[in-house]
Structures are given as C-alpha cells and as structure tokens.
Amino acid sequence: MDLSVYALKSREEVYVWLRQDPDRTIAFYNKVYVLLAELPEGNSLYIPDICKESSFEMFIKMVCLYILECRSYPDFTEYSSFIDFSADFCTIKRIPAFRPSRSLPPLVSKRLGI
C-alpha cells in the first residue's frame, strides 16, 4: 500500500476543507495534533491501524501540516525530535532528538543553543 499520493502539496488543500466544514476540519486536526505531540520518541504509528481508509487523505495531509508547523517553531533545531513518514507514507515515526554522547566545548554549545 502506497499512501504517498496523499502527501500535502500545498496548504490550499487544507484550506479547501476549512472553507467547506471548518468545525470538522479543526476537530480532526486537533486530534491528529494531540496524537502526534504525545507520540514518544522512537515510537511509530501504522496509519491503516489507526485510521479508516476513507480518512487516509485528510489524516496524511494533517500530519504533513503538523510537520510543517513544528519545523517553523522558533525552538525547533536540527537536534530536535521530529515526526517523519516512511517512504510509502504508511508509517509515522517520532525520530529521537540528537543528544551528544559527551559535553561539547562551550563555544560549540553556545552556538548550537545546547
């Protein structure tokens, strides 16, 4: 099963749903947001196990939107944990944050914000 056809190409795809049924769209996004925000590092979700086939498109587009929003947060760095899809978009995983195995020199720590 390849769900990558549902990947978000433009935020306009979500705005169409917002204009048609704002209450349902916002409620759906909020459920996706909580699900992903609470997903522990290293854990994954298999989309066909948690979502009806009729909702695959909206679910995947909302996950894409969540990913875009998280990456725009001021405290997001390349060392933050993040949500990512498998190549076929069937699985979502929270990739663990990078944690150095030893202390970095002060100059490097300051520059990286650690």
Short mmCIF file of N, CA, C and O in Angstrom, two decimals:
data_model
loop_
_atom_site.label_atom_id
_atom_site.label_comp_id
_atom_site.label_asym_id
_atom_site.label_seq_id
_atom_site.Cartn_x
_atom_site.Cartn_y
_atom_site.Cartn_z
N MET A 1 0.85 -1.17 0.00
CA MET A 1 0.00 0.00 0.00
C MET A 1 0.90 1.24 0.00
O MET A 1 1.79 1.35 0.81
N ASP A 2 0.66 2.13 -0.91
CA ASP A 2 1.43 3.37 -1.00
C ASP A 2 0.49 4.55 -0.79
O ASP A 2 -0.35 4.85 -1.62
N LEU A 3 0.66 5.20 0.35
CA LEU A 3 -0.21 6.33 0.69
C LEU A 3 0.44 7.68 0.37
O LEU A 3 -0.13 8.72 0.68
N SER A 4 1.59 7.65 -0.27
CA SER A 4 2.31 8.89 -0.57
C SER A 4 1.53 9.79 -1.54
O SER A 4 1.80 10.99 -1.62
N VAL A 5 0.56 9.24 -2.25
CA VAL A 5 -0.26 10.06 -3.16
C VAL A 5 -1.05 11.11 -2.40
O VAL A 5 -1.49 12.10 -2.98
N TYR A 6 -1.22 10.91 -1.07
CA TYR A 6 -1.98 11.85 -0.25
C TYR A 6 -1.10 12.93 0.39
O TYR A 6 -1.61 13.76 1.14
N ALA A 7 0.19 12.93 0.10
CA ALA A 7 1.09 13.93 0.69
C ALA A 7 0.60 15.34 0.36
O ALA A 7 0.10 15.59 -0.75
N LEU A 8 0.76 16.23 1.30
CA LEU A 8 0.33 17.62 1.13
C LEU A 8 1.23 18.31 0.11
O LEU A 8 2.45 18.33 0.26
N LYS A 9 0.63 18.85 -0.91
CA LYS A 9 1.37 19.56 -1.95
C LYS A 9 1.31 21.07 -1.73
O LYS A 9 2.19 21.80 -2.12
N SER A 10 0.22 21.51 -1.09
CA SER A 10 0.01 22.93 -0.83
C SER A 10 -0.94 23.06 0.35
O SER A 10 -1.86 22.26 0.50
N ARG A 11 -0.73 24.08 1.14
CA ARG A 11 -1.64 24.32 2.26
C ARG A 11 -3.06 24.60 1.78
O ARG A 11 -4.03 24.42 2.51
N GLU A 12 -3.19 25.01 0.55
CA GLU A 12 -4.50 25.28 -0.03
C GLU A 12 -5.39 24.03 0.03
O GLU A 12 -6.62 24.14 0.16
N GLU A 13 -4.79 22.85 -0.05
CA GLU A 13 -5.57 21.61 0.05
C GLU A 13 -6.31 21.52 1.39
O GLU A 13 -7.44 21.04 1.45
N VAL A 14 -5.69 22.00 2.44
CA VAL A 14 -6.33 22.01 3.76
C VAL A 14 -7.33 23.16 3.85
O VAL A 14 -8.40 23.02 4.41
N TYR A 15 -6.98 24.30 3.26
CA TYR A 15 -7.88 25.46 3.30
C TYR A 15 -9.22 25.16 2.63
O TYR A 15 -10.25 25.68 3.05
N VAL A 16 -9.22 24.32 1.62
CA VAL A 16 -10.48 23.93 0.96
C VAL A 16 -11.39 23.25 1.98
O VAL A 16 -12.58 23.57 2.08
N TRP A 17 -10.85 22.31 2.77
CA TRP A 17 -11.64 21.65 3.82
C TRP A 17 -12.09 22.65 4.88
O TRP A 17 -13.21 22.56 5.37
N LEU A 18 -11.21 23.58 5.22
CA LEU A 18 -11.57 24.59 6.23
C LEU A 18 -12.75 25.44 5.77
O LEU A 18 -13.62 25.77 6.58
N ARG A 19 -12.76 25.79 4.50
CA ARG A 19 -13.88 26.59 3.98
C ARG A 19 -15.17 25.78 3.92
O ARG A 19 -16.25 26.29 4.17
N GLN A 20 -15.07 24.49 3.56
CA GLN A 20 -16.25 23.64 3.43
C GLN A 20 -16.86 23.27 4.78
O GLN A 20 -18.08 23.29 4.93
N ASP A 21 -16.02 22.89 5.73
CA ASP A 21 -16.52 22.43 7.03
C ASP A 21 -15.47 22.75 8.10
O ASP A 21 -14.71 21.86 8.53
N PRO A 22 -15.42 24.00 8.53
CA PRO A 22 -14.37 24.41 9.46
C PRO A 22 -14.39 23.65 10.79
O PRO A 22 -13.32 23.28 11.30
N ASP A 23 -15.55 23.38 11.35
CA ASP A 23 -15.61 22.69 12.65
C ASP A 23 -15.03 21.28 12.56
O ASP A 23 -14.23 20.88 13.41
N ARG A 24 -15.43 20.54 11.55
CA ARG A 24 -14.93 19.17 11.38
C ARG A 24 -13.43 19.18 11.11
O ARG A 24 -12.69 18.37 11.67
N THR A 25 -12.97 20.08 10.27
CA THR A 25 -11.56 20.14 9.90
C THR A 25 -10.69 20.48 11.11
O THR A 25 -9.67 19.83 11.35
N ILE A 26 -11.12 21.45 11.88
CA ILE A 26 -10.34 21.85 13.06
C ILE A 26 -10.36 20.74 14.12
O ILE A 26 -9.32 20.43 14.72
N ALA A 27 -11.49 20.10 14.31
CA ALA A 27 -11.57 18.99 15.26
C ALA A 27 -10.67 17.84 14.83
O ALA A 27 -9.96 17.24 15.66
N PHE A 28 -10.66 17.54 13.54
CA PHE A 28 -9.81 16.46 13.01
C PHE A 28 -8.35 16.81 13.22
O PHE A 28 -7.55 16.00 13.70
N TYR A 29 -7.97 18.05 12.87
CA TYR A 29 -6.57 18.47 13.05
C TYR A 29 -6.17 18.41 14.51
O TYR A 29 -5.06 17.95 14.84
N ASN A 30 -7.04 18.84 15.42
CA ASN A 30 -6.71 18.82 16.84
C ASN A 30 -6.44 17.39 17.33
O ASN A 30 -5.53 17.16 18.12
N LYS A 31 -7.22 16.43 16.84
CA LYS A 31 -7.00 15.03 17.22
C LYS A 31 -5.66 14.53 16.69
O LYS A 31 -4.93 13.83 17.39
N VAL A 32 -5.34 14.89 15.45
CA VAL A 32 -4.06 14.50 14.87
C VAL A 32 -2.92 15.15 15.65
O VAL A 32 -1.92 14.50 15.98
N TYR A 33 -3.09 16.43 15.97
CA TYR A 33 -2.05 17.17 16.71
C TYR A 33 -1.74 16.49 18.05
O TYR A 33 -0.58 16.24 18.37
N VAL A 34 -2.78 16.18 18.82
CA VAL A 34 -2.58 15.55 20.13
C VAL A 34 -1.93 14.18 19.96
O VAL A 34 -0.99 13.83 20.70
N LEU A 35 -2.39 13.41 18.99
CA LEU A 35 -1.82 12.08 18.75
C LEU A 35 -0.33 12.17 18.47
O LEU A 35 0.48 11.42 19.05
N LEU A 36 0.07 13.12 17.63
CA LEU A 36 1.49 13.24 17.25
C LEU A 36 2.32 13.90 18.36
O LEU A 36 3.45 13.49 18.60
N ALA A 37 1.76 14.89 19.01
CA ALA A 37 2.50 15.58 20.08
C ALA A 37 2.81 14.62 21.24
O ALA A 37 3.84 14.76 21.89
N GLU A 38 1.92 13.66 21.47
CA GLU A 38 2.11 12.72 22.58
C GLU A 38 2.86 11.45 22.18
O GLU A 38 3.12 10.60 23.03
N LEU A 39 3.21 11.31 20.91
CA LEU A 39 3.93 10.13 20.45
C LEU A 39 5.36 10.16 21.01
O LEU A 39 6.12 11.09 20.71
N PRO A 40 5.73 9.17 21.82
CA PRO A 40 7.07 9.17 22.41
C PRO A 40 8.16 8.99 21.35
O PRO A 40 7.93 8.37 20.30
N GLU A 41 9.35 9.52 21.66
CA GLU A 41 10.49 9.37 20.75
C GLU A 41 10.74 7.90 20.47
O GLU A 41 10.69 7.06 21.36
N GLY A 42 11.00 7.60 19.21
CA GLY A 42 11.30 6.23 18.80
C GLY A 42 10.07 5.39 18.49
O GLY A 42 10.20 4.31 17.91
N ASN A 43 8.89 5.85 18.87
CA ASN A 43 7.67 5.09 18.60
C ASN A 43 7.10 5.44 17.23
O ASN A 43 7.38 6.50 16.68
N SER A 44 6.28 4.53 16.72
CA SER A 44 5.69 4.76 15.40
C SER A 44 4.22 4.36 15.40
O SER A 44 3.75 3.65 16.29
N LEU A 45 3.53 4.83 14.38
CA LEU A 45 2.12 4.52 14.18
C LEU A 45 1.94 4.02 12.75
O LEU A 45 2.45 4.64 11.81
N TYR A 46 1.22 2.93 12.60
CA TYR A 46 0.91 2.41 11.28
C TYR A 46 -0.47 2.94 10.90
O TYR A 46 -1.48 2.62 11.55
N ILE A 47 -0.54 3.78 9.91
CA ILE A 47 -1.75 4.52 9.58
C ILE A 47 -2.97 3.61 9.36
O ILE A 47 -4.04 3.89 9.91
N PRO A 48 -2.87 2.52 8.60
CA PRO A 48 -4.06 1.67 8.43
C PRO A 48 -4.61 1.09 9.74
O PRO A 48 -5.78 0.72 9.81
N ASP A 49 -3.78 1.05 10.80
CA ASP A 49 -4.25 0.54 12.09
C ASP A 49 -4.99 1.59 12.91
O ASP A 49 -5.75 1.25 13.81
N ILE A 50 -4.78 2.87 12.62
CA ILE A 50 -5.37 3.92 13.46
C ILE A 50 -6.36 4.81 12.72
O ILE A 50 -6.95 5.70 13.33
N CYS A 51 -6.54 4.58 11.44
CA CYS A 51 -7.34 5.49 10.63
C CYS A 51 -8.17 4.69 9.62
O CYS A 51 -7.68 3.73 9.03
N LYS A 52 -9.40 5.11 9.42
CA LYS A 52 -10.24 4.48 8.40
C LYS A 52 -9.70 4.84 7.01
O LYS A 52 -9.19 5.94 6.80
N GLU A 53 -9.87 3.93 6.09
CA GLU A 53 -9.40 4.17 4.72
C GLU A 53 -10.02 5.43 4.13
O GLU A 53 -9.37 6.18 3.40
N SER A 54 -11.26 5.70 4.47
CA SER A 54 -11.94 6.89 3.94
C SER A 54 -11.33 8.20 4.47
O SER A 54 -11.56 9.26 3.91
N SER A 55 -10.53 8.10 5.53
CA SER A 55 -9.90 9.29 6.13
C SER A 55 -8.41 9.39 5.85
O SER A 55 -7.76 10.31 6.34
N PHE A 56 -7.86 8.45 5.08
CA PHE A 56 -6.41 8.47 4.82
C PHE A 56 -5.94 9.82 4.28
O PHE A 56 -4.95 10.37 4.74
N GLU A 57 -6.65 10.34 3.29
CA GLU A 57 -6.20 11.58 2.65
C GLU A 57 -6.13 12.72 3.66
O GLU A 57 -5.11 13.41 3.78
N MET A 58 -7.22 12.93 4.39
CA MET A 58 -7.24 14.04 5.34
C MET A 58 -6.21 13.81 6.46
O MET A 58 -5.50 14.74 6.85
N PHE A 59 -6.10 12.60 6.95
CA PHE A 59 -5.16 12.30 8.02
C PHE A 59 -3.72 12.60 7.58
O PHE A 59 -2.98 13.30 8.29
N ILE A 60 -3.34 12.12 6.42
CA ILE A 60 -1.96 12.31 5.95
C ILE A 60 -1.68 13.79 5.69
O ILE A 60 -0.62 14.30 6.04
N LYS A 61 -2.62 14.48 5.11
CA LYS A 61 -2.42 15.92 4.88
C LYS A 61 -2.31 16.69 6.20
O LYS A 61 -1.52 17.62 6.32
N MET A 62 -3.05 16.28 7.21
CA MET A 62 -2.97 16.93 8.52
C MET A 62 -1.64 16.62 9.20
O MET A 62 -1.06 17.48 9.86
N VAL A 63 -1.13 15.41 9.02
CA VAL A 63 0.19 15.08 9.56
C VAL A 63 1.25 15.94 8.86
O VAL A 63 2.14 16.49 9.51
N CYS A 64 1.13 16.07 7.55
CA CYS A 64 2.06 16.93 6.80
C CYS A 64 2.02 18.37 7.32
O CYS A 64 3.06 19.01 7.51
N LEU A 65 0.83 18.86 7.58
CA LEU A 65 0.67 20.22 8.11
C LEU A 65 1.31 20.32 9.49
O LEU A 65 2.01 21.30 9.79
N TYR A 66 1.11 19.32 10.34
CA TYR A 66 1.73 19.29 11.66
C TYR A 66 3.26 19.36 11.54
O TYR A 66 3.92 20.11 12.26
N ILE A 67 3.81 18.58 10.62
CA ILE A 67 5.26 18.57 10.41
C ILE A 67 5.74 19.97 9.99
O ILE A 67 6.74 20.48 10.52
N LEU A 68 5.05 20.58 9.05
CA LEU A 68 5.43 21.93 8.61
C LEU A 68 5.36 22.93 9.75
O LEU A 68 6.26 23.77 9.91
N GLU A 69 4.31 22.85 10.54
CA GLU A 69 4.16 23.79 11.65
C GLU A 69 5.25 23.60 12.70
O GLU A 69 5.82 24.56 13.20
N CYS A 70 5.55 22.36 13.05
CA CYS A 70 6.58 22.09 14.06
C CYS A 70 7.94 22.60 13.61
O CYS A 70 8.71 23.14 14.41
N ARG A 71 8.23 22.45 12.35
CA ARG A 71 9.53 22.91 11.84
C ARG A 71 9.64 24.42 11.80
O ARG A 71 10.73 24.96 11.69
N SER A 72 8.51 25.12 11.92
CA SER A 72 8.55 26.58 11.93
C SER A 72 8.62 27.15 13.34
O SER A 72 8.77 28.36 13.50
N TYR A 73 8.51 26.30 14.36
CA TYR A 73 8.61 26.78 15.74
C TYR A 73 10.01 27.33 15.99
O TYR A 73 11.00 26.75 15.54
N PRO A 74 10.12 28.43 16.74
CA PRO A 74 11.43 29.05 17.00
C PRO A 74 12.40 28.12 17.73
O PRO A 74 13.61 28.21 17.50
N ASP A 75 11.91 27.21 18.57
CA ASP A 75 12.81 26.34 19.32
C ASP A 75 13.15 25.04 18.58
O ASP A 75 13.86 24.19 19.10
N PHE A 76 12.66 24.88 17.35
CA PHE A 76 12.97 23.68 16.56
C PHE A 76 14.36 23.84 15.96
O PHE A 76 14.67 24.84 15.33
N THR A 77 15.21 22.85 16.16
CA THR A 77 16.55 22.84 15.55
C THR A 77 16.77 21.49 14.89
O THR A 77 15.95 20.58 15.02
N GLU A 78 17.89 21.36 14.22
CA GLU A 78 18.20 20.07 13.61
C GLU A 78 18.48 19.00 14.66
O GLU A 78 18.61 17.83 14.34
N TYR A 79 18.52 19.41 15.93
CA TYR A 79 18.74 18.46 17.02
C TYR A 79 17.45 18.10 17.76
O TYR A 79 17.47 17.34 18.71
N SER A 80 16.32 18.64 17.33
CA SER A 80 15.03 18.35 17.97
C SER A 80 14.49 17.01 17.47
O SER A 80 14.79 16.58 16.36
N SER A 81 13.65 16.37 18.31
CA SER A 81 12.95 15.20 17.80
C SER A 81 11.91 15.70 16.80
O SER A 81 11.50 16.86 16.83
N PHE A 82 11.50 14.83 15.88
CA PHE A 82 10.53 15.25 14.87
C PHE A 82 9.75 14.06 14.35
O PHE A 82 10.13 12.92 14.52
N ILE A 83 8.63 14.38 13.72
CA ILE A 83 7.77 13.37 13.10
C ILE A 83 8.18 13.23 11.64
O ILE A 83 8.44 14.21 10.96
N ASP A 84 8.20 11.99 11.17
CA ASP A 84 8.52 11.74 9.76
C ASP A 84 7.73 10.53 9.27
O ASP A 84 7.30 9.69 10.06
N PHE A 85 7.54 10.48 7.97
CA PHE A 85 6.84 9.36 7.33
C PHE A 85 7.83 8.32 6.82
O PHE A 85 8.97 8.65 6.48
N SER A 86 7.36 7.09 6.69
CA SER A 86 8.11 6.09 5.94
C SER A 86 7.99 6.46 4.46
O SER A 86 7.18 7.32 4.08
N ALA A 87 8.76 5.81 3.61
CA ALA A 87 8.76 6.13 2.18
C ALA A 87 7.38 5.97 1.54
O ALA A 87 7.00 6.74 0.66
N ASP A 88 6.61 5.00 2.01
CA ASP A 88 5.27 4.76 1.44
C ASP A 88 4.16 5.49 2.20
O ASP A 88 2.98 5.31 1.90
N PHE A 89 4.53 6.30 3.19
CA PHE A 89 3.60 7.10 3.98
C PHE A 89 2.61 6.25 4.79
O PHE A 89 1.60 6.75 5.25
N CYS A 90 2.92 4.99 4.99
CA CYS A 90 2.05 4.13 5.80
C CYS A 90 2.37 4.20 7.29
O CYS A 90 1.53 3.88 8.12
N THR A 91 3.59 4.61 7.60
CA THR A 91 4.03 4.66 8.99
C THR A 91 4.53 6.06 9.33
O THR A 91 5.20 6.70 8.52
N ILE A 92 4.18 6.49 10.52
CA ILE A 92 4.65 7.76 11.05
C ILE A 92 5.53 7.42 12.25
O ILE A 92 5.17 6.59 13.07
N LYS A 93 6.68 8.08 12.34
CA LYS A 93 7.59 7.80 13.45
C LYS A 93 8.08 9.10 14.05
O LYS A 93 8.31 10.07 13.33
N ARG A 94 8.21 9.13 15.39
CA ARG A 94 8.88 10.25 16.04
C ARG A 94 10.36 9.90 16.12
O ARG A 94 10.76 8.98 16.81
N ILE A 95 11.14 10.62 15.35
CA ILE A 95 12.59 10.42 15.31
C ILE A 95 13.18 11.06 16.56
O ILE A 95 12.89 12.22 16.87
N PRO A 96 13.99 10.31 17.31
CA PRO A 96 14.55 10.86 18.54
C PRO A 96 15.44 12.08 18.30
O PRO A 96 16.07 12.21 17.25
N ALA A 97 15.48 12.94 19.30
CA ALA A 97 16.35 14.11 19.25
C ALA A 97 17.80 13.67 19.32
O ALA A 97 18.12 12.63 19.91
N PHE A 98 18.66 14.45 18.72
CA PHE A 98 20.10 14.19 18.81
C PHE A 98 20.59 14.65 20.17
O PHE A 98 20.33 15.77 20.59
N ARG A 99 21.27 13.76 20.86
CA ARG A 99 21.87 14.10 22.14
C ARG A 99 23.34 13.72 22.09
O ARG A 99 23.66 12.53 21.96
N PRO A 100 24.22 14.71 22.17
CA PRO A 100 25.66 14.40 22.11
C PRO A 100 26.03 13.41 23.22
O PRO A 100 25.50 13.48 24.33
N SER A 101 26.96 12.50 22.92
CA SER A 101 27.37 11.50 23.90
C SER A 101 28.32 12.08 24.94
O SER A 101 28.55 11.49 25.97
N ARG A 102 28.87 13.23 24.66
CA ARG A 102 29.75 13.89 25.62
C ARG A 102 29.49 15.39 25.55
O ARG A 102 28.87 15.88 24.60
N SER A 103 29.97 16.10 26.54
CA SER A 103 29.78 17.54 26.56
C SER A 103 30.55 18.19 25.43
O SER A 103 31.68 17.79 25.11
N LEU A 104 29.94 19.17 24.81
CA LEU A 104 30.59 19.91 23.75
C LEU A 104 31.35 21.08 24.35
O LEU A 104 30.98 21.59 25.41
N PRO A 105 32.42 21.53 23.68
CA PRO A 105 33.13 22.72 24.17
C PRO A 105 32.15 23.89 24.28
O PRO A 105 31.18 23.98 23.53
N PRO A 106 32.40 24.82 25.21
CA PRO A 106 31.46 25.94 25.45
C PRO A 106 31.07 26.72 24.19
O PRO A 106 29.93 27.07 24.01
N LEU A 107 32.02 26.98 23.31
CA LEU A 107 31.73 27.76 22.11
C LEU A 107 30.73 27.01 21.21
O LEU A 107 29.77 27.58 20.72
N VAL A 108 30.93 25.72 21.05
CA VAL A 108 30.03 24.90 20.22
C VAL A 108 28.66 24.82 20.89
O VAL A 108 27.64 24.98 20.25
N SER A 109 28.62 24.60 22.20
CA SER A 109 27.36 24.52 22.93
C SER A 109 26.56 25.81 22.79
O SER A 109 25.35 25.78 22.57
N LYS A 110 27.24 26.94 22.92
CA LYS A 110 26.56 28.24 22.81
C LYS A 110 25.99 28.43 21.40
O LYS A 110 24.87 28.86 21.21
N ARG A 111 26.78 28.09 20.38
CA ARG A 111 26.35 28.27 19.01
C ARG A 111 25.17 27.38 18.67
O ARG A 111 24.27 27.75 17.93
N LEU A 112 25.14 26.18 19.22
CA LEU A 112 24.05 25.22 18.94
C LEU A 112 22.85 25.44 19.84
O LEU A 112 21.80 24.85 19.63
N GLY A 113 23.00 26.29 20.86
CA GLY A 113 21.89 26.55 21.76
C GLY A 113 21.63 25.40 22.72
O GLY A 113 20.51 25.19 23.16
N ILE A 114 22.67 24.65 23.04
CA ILE A 114 22.50 23.50 23.95
C ILE A 114 22.96 23.90 25.35
O ILE A 114 23.94 24.52 25.55
#
